[in-house]
Short mmCIF file of C-alpha atoms and ligand atoms in Angstrom, two decimals:
data_model
loop_
_atom_site.label_atom_id
_atom_site.label_comp_id
_atom_site.label_asym_id
_atom_site.label_seq_id
_atom_site.Cartn_x
_atom_site.Cartn_y
_atom_site.Cartn_z
CA MET P 1 17.18 -20.18 24.77
CA ALA P 2 14.16 -21.40 22.74
CA ALA P 3 14.28 -24.60 20.63
CA THR P 4 14.74 -22.68 17.39
CA GLY P 5 17.79 -20.80 18.68
CA PHE P 6 15.76 -17.64 19.39
CA THR P 7 16.53 -16.15 22.80
CA THR P 8 13.65 -15.48 25.12
CA THR P 9 14.96 -12.23 26.61
CA PRO P 10 16.05 -9.18 24.59
CA SER P 11 19.75 -8.46 25.13
CA LYS P 12 19.23 -4.64 25.27
CA SER P 13 16.77 -2.44 27.02
CA THR P 14 15.93 -0.42 23.95
CA TYR P 15 16.18 -0.73 20.13
CA ASP P 16 15.89 1.71 17.24
CA VAL P 17 13.39 -0.57 15.55
CA VAL P 18 11.17 -3.22 17.16
CA ILE P 19 9.24 -5.48 14.79
CA MET P 20 6.24 -7.37 16.17
CA GLY P 21 5.92 -10.66 14.18
CA GLY P 22 8.84 -12.42 12.58
CA ALA P 23 7.22 -14.22 9.67
CA ILE P 24 7.67 -13.07 6.04
CA MET P 25 6.80 -9.43 6.43
CA GLY P 26 8.69 -8.90 9.66
CA SER P 27 11.73 -10.82 8.30
CA SER P 28 11.70 -9.02 4.98
CA THR P 29 11.69 -5.67 6.78
CA ALA P 30 14.53 -6.81 9.05
CA TRP P 31 16.61 -8.05 6.17
CA PHE P 32 16.10 -4.91 4.05
CA LEU P 33 17.10 -2.79 7.02
CA THR P 34 20.40 -4.70 7.21
CA ASP P 35 20.82 -4.24 3.49
CA ASN P 36 20.29 -0.49 3.61
CA PRO P 37 23.68 1.28 3.80
CA ASP P 38 22.06 4.33 5.43
CA PHE P 39 20.61 2.31 8.30
CA ASN P 40 22.91 1.76 11.29
CA GLY P 41 20.38 1.09 14.02
CA SER P 42 19.54 -1.85 16.18
CA VAL P 43 16.66 -4.19 15.34
CA LEU P 44 14.65 -6.58 17.53
CA VAL P 45 12.12 -8.99 16.03
CA ILE P 46 9.60 -10.41 18.55
CA GLU P 47 7.87 -13.62 17.44
CA ARG P 48 5.32 -15.53 19.57
CA ASP P 49 5.78 -18.78 17.69
CA PRO P 50 9.24 -19.50 16.34
CA ASN P 51 7.86 -22.71 14.74
CA TYR P 52 5.57 -20.50 12.68
CA GLU P 53 2.91 -23.17 12.89
CA PHE P 54 -0.19 -21.05 12.58
CA CYS P 55 0.93 -17.91 10.67
CA SER P 56 -0.37 -17.10 7.18
CA THR P 57 3.10 -17.60 5.73
CA ALA P 58 2.99 -21.32 6.76
CA HIS P 59 -0.38 -21.85 5.04
CA THR P 60 0.16 -19.96 1.83
CA ASN P 61 -0.35 -21.22 -1.75
CA SER P 62 2.85 -19.38 -2.73
CA CYS P 63 1.98 -17.97 -6.12
CA ILE P 64 2.82 -14.72 -7.81
CA ARG P 65 0.99 -12.84 -10.53
CA GLN P 66 1.24 -9.67 -12.59
CA GLN P 67 -2.52 -9.59 -13.20
CA PHE P 68 -3.63 -6.84 -10.89
CA SER P 69 -5.80 -3.90 -11.85
CA THR P 70 -3.67 -1.14 -10.26
CA ALA P 71 -0.30 -0.22 -11.68
CA LEU P 72 1.29 -0.11 -8.19
CA ASN P 73 0.27 -3.68 -7.37
CA VAL P 74 1.68 -4.80 -10.77
CA GLN P 75 4.97 -3.03 -10.03
CA ILE P 76 5.14 -4.53 -6.53
CA SER P 77 4.86 -8.04 -7.98
CA GLN P 78 7.35 -7.23 -10.76
CA PHE P 79 9.88 -6.31 -8.12
CA GLY P 80 8.95 -9.44 -6.19
CA ALA P 81 9.68 -11.60 -9.27
CA ASP P 82 12.93 -9.82 -9.98
CA PHE P 83 14.11 -10.08 -6.41
CA TYR P 84 13.18 -13.76 -6.07
CA THR P 85 14.77 -14.86 -9.36
CA ASN P 86 17.95 -13.01 -8.43
CA LEU P 87 17.86 -14.01 -4.75
CA ARG P 88 21.51 -15.09 -4.47
CA ALA P 89 22.84 -11.97 -6.09
CA ARG P 90 20.54 -9.81 -3.98
CA MET P 91 21.88 -11.57 -0.87
CA GLY P 92 25.44 -10.57 -1.60
CA ASP P 93 26.23 -13.60 -3.81
CA ASP P 94 26.05 -15.83 -0.79
CA SER P 95 26.83 -19.26 -2.32
CA ARG P 96 24.55 -21.01 0.22
CA VAL P 97 21.49 -19.27 -1.25
CA PRO P 98 19.74 -21.48 -3.80
CA ASP P 99 19.10 -20.50 -7.38
CA LEU P 100 15.29 -20.10 -7.53
CA LYS P 101 12.96 -19.99 -10.50
CA ILE P 102 9.27 -19.13 -10.87
CA ARG P 103 7.26 -21.95 -12.37
CA SER P 104 5.37 -19.72 -14.82
CA PHE P 105 2.25 -21.71 -15.68
CA GLY P 106 0.41 -18.40 -15.41
CA TYR P 107 -2.91 -17.45 -13.88
CA LEU P 108 -5.94 -17.86 -16.10
CA TYR P 109 -8.89 -15.64 -15.16
CA LEU P 110 -12.18 -16.84 -16.71
CA ALA P 111 -15.09 -14.48 -17.32
CA ASP P 112 -18.57 -15.87 -17.72
CA THR P 113 -20.25 -12.42 -18.09
CA ASP P 114 -19.76 -9.52 -20.38
CA CYS P 115 -19.40 -7.33 -17.33
CA PHE P 116 -16.41 -9.29 -15.95
CA ALA P 117 -14.96 -9.62 -19.52
CA ASN P 118 -14.83 -5.80 -19.62
CA VAL P 119 -13.01 -5.81 -16.28
CA LEU P 120 -10.40 -8.12 -17.81
CA ARG P 121 -10.17 -5.80 -20.83
CA ASP P 122 -9.63 -2.87 -18.57
CA ASN P 123 -7.07 -4.69 -16.41
CA LEU P 124 -5.18 -5.75 -19.60
CA LYS P 125 -4.50 -2.07 -20.40
CA VAL P 126 -3.12 -1.39 -16.93
CA GLN P 127 -0.97 -4.53 -16.92
CA GLN P 128 0.41 -4.04 -20.42
CA ALA P 129 1.18 -0.34 -19.68
CA ALA P 130 3.18 -1.58 -16.65
CA GLY P 131 5.03 -4.10 -18.84
CA ALA P 132 3.23 -7.28 -17.99
CA ALA P 133 2.80 -9.94 -20.73
CA THR P 134 -0.91 -10.42 -20.17
CA ARG P 135 -3.00 -11.73 -23.15
CA LEU P 136 -6.74 -12.09 -23.63
CA LEU P 137 -8.03 -15.40 -24.97
CA THR P 138 -11.40 -16.23 -26.56
CA ALA P 139 -13.10 -19.47 -25.53
CA ASP P 140 -11.78 -21.10 -28.77
CA GLN P 141 -8.30 -19.95 -28.09
CA ILE P 142 -8.50 -21.31 -24.54
CA SER P 143 -9.66 -24.71 -26.00
CA ASP P 144 -6.79 -24.71 -28.51
CA ALA P 145 -4.14 -24.05 -25.79
CA TYR P 146 -5.81 -26.06 -22.97
CA PRO P 147 -8.25 -28.66 -24.50
CA PHE P 148 -9.26 -29.97 -21.06
CA TYR P 149 -11.42 -27.01 -20.05
CA ASN P 150 -15.17 -26.92 -20.33
CA VAL P 151 -15.53 -23.43 -21.91
CA ASP P 152 -19.31 -23.52 -22.52
CA ASP P 153 -19.99 -20.51 -20.34
CA VAL P 154 -16.71 -18.66 -20.95
CA VAL P 155 -16.94 -15.20 -22.51
CA LEU P 156 -13.24 -14.32 -22.21
CA GLY P 157 -10.02 -15.41 -20.48
CA SER P 158 -6.91 -13.52 -19.40
CA ILE P 159 -3.53 -15.14 -18.94
CA ASN P 160 0.14 -14.28 -18.51
CA THR P 161 2.84 -16.87 -18.49
CA VAL P 162 5.77 -14.59 -17.76
CA ASN P 163 6.80 -14.35 -14.04
CA GLU P 164 3.42 -15.65 -12.99
CA GLY P 165 2.81 -18.95 -11.21
CA TYR P 166 4.42 -20.86 -8.30
CA PHE P 167 7.42 -19.49 -6.39
CA ASP P 168 9.05 -20.80 -3.31
CA GLY P 169 8.35 -17.90 -1.00
CA VAL P 170 9.02 -19.82 2.20
CA THR P 171 12.64 -20.46 1.19
CA MET P 172 13.06 -16.68 0.51
CA PHE P 173 11.61 -16.09 3.98
CA ASP P 174 14.05 -18.59 5.58
CA TRP P 175 16.99 -16.81 3.95
CA TRP P 176 15.86 -13.38 5.00
CA LYS P 177 15.58 -14.59 8.57
CA ARG P 178 18.89 -16.43 8.48
CA GLN P 179 20.85 -13.60 6.93
CA ALA P 180 19.22 -10.89 8.99
CA ARG P 181 20.22 -12.74 12.15
CA GLU P 182 23.81 -13.26 10.84
CA ARG P 183 23.95 -9.51 10.22
CA GLY P 184 22.98 -8.67 13.79
CA VAL P 185 19.19 -8.58 13.90
CA GLU P 186 18.04 -10.09 17.21
CA TYR P 187 15.01 -12.51 17.13
CA VAL P 188 13.34 -13.24 20.46
CA GLN P 189 10.62 -15.71 21.18
CA GLY P 190 7.86 -13.84 23.02
CA GLU P 191 4.41 -12.49 22.67
CA VAL P 192 3.72 -8.74 22.81
CA GLY P 193 1.07 -8.28 25.43
CA ALA P 194 1.04 -4.56 25.76
CA ILE P 195 2.23 -1.52 23.92
CA ASN P 196 3.43 1.45 25.86
CA ARG P 197 2.27 4.80 24.51
CA GLN P 198 2.83 8.27 25.82
CA GLY P 199 0.57 10.70 23.98
CA ASN P 200 1.21 10.29 20.31
CA ARG P 201 4.45 8.31 20.73
CA ILE P 202 5.11 4.63 21.26
CA THR P 203 7.85 4.20 23.82
CA GLY P 204 8.08 0.43 23.90
CA VAL P 205 6.37 -2.93 24.34
CA THR P 206 5.82 -5.33 27.17
CA LEU P 207 5.99 -9.05 26.48
CA LYS P 208 3.68 -11.52 28.22
CA SER P 209 6.78 -12.75 30.07
CA GLY P 210 6.82 -9.37 31.75
CA ALA P 211 9.94 -8.11 29.97
CA THR P 212 9.73 -4.52 28.74
CA VAL P 213 11.73 -3.14 25.83
CA GLY P 214 11.91 0.42 24.52
CA CYS P 215 11.84 1.34 20.87
CA GLY P 216 12.38 4.28 18.52
CA GLN P 217 9.89 2.94 15.97
CA LEU P 218 7.49 -0.03 16.21
CA VAL P 219 6.37 -2.14 13.19
CA ASN P 220 3.20 -4.19 13.32
CA ALA P 221 3.83 -7.30 11.27
CA THR P 222 1.48 -9.57 13.14
CA GLY P 223 -0.56 -10.80 10.18
CA PRO P 224 -4.13 -11.95 11.01
CA ARG P 225 -3.64 -10.76 14.62
CA ALA P 226 -2.74 -7.25 13.50
CA ALA P 227 -5.94 -5.66 14.84
CA ILE P 228 -5.32 -7.14 18.26
CA THR P 229 -1.81 -5.75 18.40
CA ALA P 230 -2.92 -2.32 16.99
CA ARG P 231 -5.59 -2.26 19.72
CA MET P 232 -2.82 -2.48 22.34
CA ALA P 233 -1.72 0.98 21.10
CA GLY P 234 -5.36 2.25 21.16
CA LEU P 235 -5.59 2.09 17.41
CA ASP P 236 -8.34 0.43 15.28
CA LEU P 237 -7.30 -1.51 12.24
CA PRO P 238 -9.84 -3.07 9.81
CA VAL P 239 -8.02 -6.39 9.52
CA GLU P 240 -9.48 -9.74 10.59
CA PRO P 241 -8.63 -13.43 10.33
CA ARG P 242 -10.67 -15.19 7.67
CA LYS P 243 -10.45 -18.86 6.81
CA ARG P 244 -9.13 -20.04 3.45
CA PHE P 245 -9.14 -23.74 2.57
CA THR P 246 -6.56 -25.54 0.53
CA TYR P 247 -6.61 -29.05 -0.99
CA ILE P 248 -3.94 -31.08 -2.73
CA PHE P 249 -5.47 -33.78 -4.80
CA ALA P 250 -4.22 -36.51 -7.21
CA ALA P 251 -6.15 -37.06 -10.45
CA ALA P 252 -6.84 -40.56 -11.91
CA HIS P 253 -6.42 -38.95 -15.33
CA PRO P 254 -3.72 -36.29 -14.97
CA LEU P 255 -3.53 -33.51 -17.58
CA ASP P 256 -0.97 -33.74 -20.39
CA ARG P 257 0.29 -30.22 -19.79
CA ASP P 258 0.64 -27.68 -16.95
CA LEU P 259 -2.61 -26.42 -15.48
CA PRO P 260 -2.54 -22.59 -15.10
CA LEU P 261 -3.78 -21.22 -11.78
CA THR P 262 -7.39 -21.08 -13.00
CA ILE P 263 -9.66 -18.49 -11.34
CA ASP P 264 -13.04 -19.90 -11.96
CA PRO P 265 -16.05 -17.57 -11.93
CA SER P 266 -17.41 -19.65 -8.97
CA GLY P 267 -14.57 -18.17 -6.90
CA VAL P 268 -12.75 -21.54 -6.72
CA HIS P 269 -9.14 -21.73 -7.91
CA VAL P 270 -7.09 -24.69 -8.97
CA ARG P 271 -3.56 -25.09 -10.26
CA GLU P 272 -0.67 -27.32 -11.19
CA ASN P 273 1.13 -28.87 -8.20
CA GLY P 274 3.49 -31.27 -10.03
CA GLY P 275 3.62 -35.11 -10.33
CA GLY P 276 0.00 -35.53 -11.32
CA THR P 277 -1.28 -33.57 -8.31
CA TYR P 278 -3.16 -30.30 -8.23
CA MET P 279 -3.93 -27.63 -5.62
CA ALA P 280 -7.41 -26.23 -5.22
CA GLY P 281 -8.64 -23.52 -2.87
CA GLY P 282 -11.56 -21.39 -1.85
CA HIS P 283 -13.80 -20.43 1.01
CA ALA P 284 -17.35 -20.81 2.14
CA ASP P 285 -20.09 -18.43 1.00
CA VAL P 286 -20.45 -17.26 4.55
CA ASP P 287 -17.08 -15.86 5.36
CA PRO P 288 -16.93 -14.39 8.84
CA ALA P 289 -14.03 -13.21 10.89
CA VAL P 290 -12.78 -16.09 13.09
CA ASP P 291 -10.91 -16.42 16.28
CA PRO P 292 -7.16 -16.44 15.49
CA THR P 293 -6.88 -19.82 17.13
CA ASP P 294 -9.70 -21.41 15.10
CA PHE P 295 -8.27 -23.67 12.41
CA ALA P 296 -11.19 -26.15 12.27
CA MET P 297 -11.74 -27.71 8.81
CA ASP P 298 -15.14 -27.29 7.02
CA HIS P 299 -15.56 -30.91 6.06
CA GLY P 300 -18.44 -30.32 3.65
CA LEU P 301 -16.70 -27.61 1.60
CA TRP P 302 -14.74 -29.89 -0.70
CA GLU P 303 -17.66 -32.18 -1.58
CA ASN P 304 -20.28 -29.48 -1.82
CA HIS P 305 -18.43 -26.55 -3.37
CA ILE P 306 -14.80 -26.90 -4.34
CA TRP P 307 -14.71 -30.24 -6.11
CA PRO P 308 -18.03 -29.74 -8.07
CA ALA P 309 -16.69 -26.42 -9.43
CA VAL P 310 -13.31 -28.00 -10.35
CA ALA P 311 -14.83 -31.04 -12.04
CA THR P 312 -17.32 -28.87 -13.94
CA ARG P 313 -14.60 -26.74 -15.30
CA ILE P 314 -12.19 -29.68 -15.99
CA PRO P 315 -14.30 -32.81 -16.62
CA GLN P 316 -11.12 -34.95 -16.70
CA PHE P 317 -11.00 -34.36 -12.92
CA ASP P 318 -14.11 -36.58 -12.42
CA THR P 319 -12.03 -39.01 -10.34
CA VAL P 320 -9.66 -37.51 -7.82
CA LYS P 321 -8.38 -38.24 -4.34
CA VAL P 322 -7.61 -35.53 -1.79
CA GLN P 323 -4.10 -36.17 -0.34
CA ARG P 324 -3.83 -33.21 2.03
CA GLU P 325 -5.97 -30.32 3.15
CA TRP P 326 -5.45 -27.35 5.49
CA VAL P 327 -6.98 -24.15 6.80
CA GLY P 328 -5.11 -20.90 6.78
CA HIS P 329 -6.02 -17.41 7.78
CA TYR P 330 -5.93 -14.38 5.52
CA ALA P 331 -5.18 -11.12 7.25
CA TYR P 332 -8.29 -9.75 5.58
CA ASN P 333 -8.53 -6.00 5.12
CA THR P 334 -12.26 -5.38 5.23
CA LEU P 335 -12.04 -2.06 3.45
CA ASP P 336 -10.34 -3.10 0.21
CA GLN P 337 -8.31 -6.32 0.70
CA ASN P 338 -5.08 -4.36 0.00
CA ALA P 339 -2.02 -3.56 2.07
CA ILE P 340 -2.20 -1.05 4.89
CA MET P 341 1.32 0.20 5.42
CA GLY P 342 3.34 3.12 6.72
CA PRO P 343 2.89 5.28 9.80
CA HIS P 344 -0.28 5.99 11.71
CA PRO P 345 -1.19 9.60 10.89
CA LYS P 346 -1.16 10.64 14.59
CA VAL P 347 1.09 8.05 16.17
CA GLY P 348 3.89 8.42 13.68
CA ASN P 349 6.29 5.90 15.12
CA PHE P 350 3.71 3.08 14.93
CA LEU P 351 4.08 1.56 11.48
CA PHE P 352 1.58 -0.75 9.81
CA LEU P 353 2.54 -3.65 7.57
CA ASN P 354 -0.79 -5.40 7.47
CA GLY P 355 -3.94 -6.47 5.63
CA PHE P 356 -2.34 -8.29 2.75
CA SER P 357 -5.22 -10.68 2.40
CA GLY P 358 -4.34 -13.18 -0.43
CA HIS P 359 -1.23 -11.55 -1.94
CA GLY P 360 1.24 -10.81 0.82
CA LEU P 361 3.82 -13.48 -0.02
CA GLN P 362 4.55 -12.01 -3.51
CA GLN P 363 4.44 -8.52 -2.09
CA SER P 364 6.92 -9.20 0.71
CA PRO P 365 10.09 -8.11 -1.21
CA ALA P 366 8.64 -4.73 -2.19
CA MET P 367 6.90 -4.16 1.11
CA GLY P 368 9.96 -5.06 3.20
CA ARG P 369 12.12 -2.74 1.06
CA ALA P 370 9.63 0.10 1.36
CA MET P 371 9.23 -0.28 5.14
CA ALA P 372 13.04 -0.27 5.53
CA GLU P 373 13.16 2.91 3.44
CA TRP P 374 10.49 4.55 5.61
CA LEU P 375 12.19 3.44 8.81
CA THR P 376 15.55 4.81 7.57
CA HIS P 377 14.60 8.00 5.70
CA GLY P 378 11.03 8.70 6.74
CA GLY P 379 10.02 8.43 3.04
CA TYR P 380 10.14 6.10 0.07
CA ARG P 381 13.10 5.96 -2.28
CA THR P 382 11.89 3.38 -4.79
CA LEU P 383 8.21 2.57 -5.18
CA ASP P 384 5.94 5.19 -3.55
CA MET P 385 3.68 3.27 -1.19
CA THR P 386 1.77 6.27 0.13
CA PRO P 387 -1.45 5.09 -1.61
CA PHE P 388 -1.47 2.22 0.87
CA HIS P 389 -1.16 4.48 3.92
CA PHE P 390 -3.65 4.44 6.73
CA ASP P 391 -5.14 7.87 5.69
CA ARG P 392 -7.37 6.01 3.19
CA ILE P 393 -8.80 3.96 6.02
CA ILE P 394 -9.80 7.02 7.98
CA ALA P 395 -11.18 8.63 4.83
CA GLY P 396 -13.00 5.42 3.94
CA GLN P 397 -11.54 5.51 0.44
CA PRO P 398 -10.79 2.00 -0.82
CA ILE P 399 -8.15 1.30 -3.42
CA LEU P 400 -10.15 -0.10 -6.33
CA GLU P 401 -8.19 -3.31 -7.03
CA ARG P 402 -10.51 -5.42 -9.17
CA ALA P 403 -8.34 -8.61 -9.31
CA ILE P 404 -8.68 -9.99 -5.80
CA ILE P 405 -8.51 -13.66 -5.05
C1 FAD K 501 -4.51 -20.19 2.25
C2 FAD K 501 -3.65 -18.99 1.86
C3 FAD K 501 -3.13 -18.89 0.54
C4 FAD K 501 -2.37 -17.83 0.24
N1 FAD K 501 -1.85 -17.78 -1.01
C5 FAD K 501 -1.03 -16.76 -1.38
C6 FAD K 501 -0.41 -16.76 -2.67
O1 FAD K 501 -0.57 -17.64 -3.48
N2 FAD K 501 0.41 -15.69 -2.98
C7 FAD K 501 0.60 -14.65 -2.08
O2 FAD K 501 1.34 -13.72 -2.47
N3 FAD K 501 0.09 -14.64 -0.87
C8 FAD K 501 -0.73 -15.63 -0.47
N4 FAD K 501 -1.35 -15.72 0.72
C9 FAD K 501 -1.13 -14.56 1.65
C10 FAD K 501 0.28 -14.61 2.29
O3 FAD K 501 0.53 -15.93 2.71
C11 FAD K 501 0.23 -13.58 3.45
O4 FAD K 501 -0.20 -12.35 3.03
C12 FAD K 501 1.61 -13.49 4.14
O5 FAD K 501 2.14 -14.77 4.48
C13 FAD K 501 1.48 -12.62 5.35
O6 FAD K 501 2.74 -12.61 6.09
P1 FAD K 501 2.86 -11.85 7.43
O7 FAD K 501 4.25 -11.93 7.90
O8 FAD K 501 2.22 -10.49 7.29
O9 FAD K 501 1.83 -12.58 8.46
P2 FAD K 501 1.99 -14.02 9.16
O10 FAD K 501 2.67 -15.00 8.31
O11 FAD K 501 0.67 -14.41 9.70
O12 FAD K 501 2.97 -13.70 10.36
C14 FAD K 501 2.57 -12.91 11.49
C15 FAD K 501 3.46 -13.33 12.64
O13 FAD K 501 3.21 -12.48 13.78
C16 FAD K 501 3.27 -13.27 14.93
N5 FAD K 501 2.56 -12.64 15.98
C17 FAD K 501 1.22 -12.37 16.05
N6 FAD K 501 0.89 -11.72 17.16
C18 FAD K 501 2.07 -11.53 17.87
C19 FAD K 501 2.41 -10.89 19.08
N7 FAD K 501 1.46 -10.32 19.87
N8 FAD K 501 3.67 -10.92 19.50
C20 FAD K 501 4.65 -11.53 18.76
N9 FAD K 501 4.41 -12.07 17.57
C21 FAD K 501 3.09 -12.13 17.12
C22 FAD K 501 2.70 -14.63 14.51
O14 FAD K 501 3.10 -15.66 15.35
C23 FAD K 501 3.16 -14.76 13.09
O15 FAD K 501 4.40 -15.52 12.98
C24 FAD K 501 -2.08 -16.76 1.12
C25 FAD K 501 -2.56 -16.87 2.48
C26 FAD K 501 -3.34 -18.01 2.84
C27 FAD K 501 -3.81 -18.15 4.25
#
């Protein structure tokens, strides 16, 4: 028995569904399967690190937004917000489940060119048509609402303060895992080292321990390592680990109101973190794929890139002290930074749940539900996720999502 209570050996020789990776996507799928009255199968989740120390989920900034440029991504986040704010009811009115709220300080996208201002105007139409409460703000309107910004270069801003801001995605993940296990999903500690394929069918997986387990359907929820696991089945997946840096800092002169998650034209973002502290994030200009074990900090990035951008935008942040910093990996989809989900077109019982780049946490309720629908019915019953299917990768046709962070 592993320290976390996970067993190290599967109790059965074969399962209807095997999920590789037991962080937020794997656990969401497992939970939604247990919640689907039409699913009566057995489920095994295989997780290499039950402490979840290095996964994307553990390094996230945990924010949710409605400001996407495709209606489907807006709808996915809307379901995420609804699911999260009704978590206890969704989990069978389990009184142990906390009552969770979104801290809706909003995302504020700032445009410093007419070209990007037009993108914000186009996005507004998509978002409002989907029911999001996005508003455009002129530089003067931004100054009225948030006097601390330097708006000298700002052409236009876009903000939504309804169901947009911080949410506690990791608590939602913990409850999915806990309730899924209580409902009979088996979690084992182990690393998938090989995938067993006969022709166009996956028959099972072999763990690095040597144990072999059969499966009816296999889900790839291995985050930034997704291409490595897909390769074990002879499949190429355009997903790679890319470093993203996060900093929590205290300000000598804190702001007198909540700081929206501000998307600066420099690519740096900064937001409210509570108690006079703020969270900033970004990445280096050179942004290569890294080894999945490489979490080395770039020590010059804060001084040379992140803090100058933050202090230029918010001059009140001229004196700050970094309290905490970390590196996390995006599972970066190199085609279009969007989800890759559903079955492989040839190997139909190999299912992708990958490539979420910087928005997987908020998408996890809708994606887990959709994956459970596919596993149960071979089709979608709520949101149609076929635009995210692997076929677009083969065709080289990206989803044109213009609000990527
Ligand atoms: C710095 C940062 C900030 C972010 N901010 C946001 C945000 O504000 N909002 C948002 O919505 N999203 C955000 N994201 C993205 C979000 O965190 C991810 O999309 C999401 O956590 C992905 O979850 P996952 O389960 O797919 O992957 P992971 O959390 O990486 O989990 C994959 C799991 O698979 C396991 N695994 C890998 N290989 C194997 C194997 N061979 N055998 C068994 N197990 C294996 C790993 O141990 C891991 O636990 C952010 C990400 C980062 C890095």
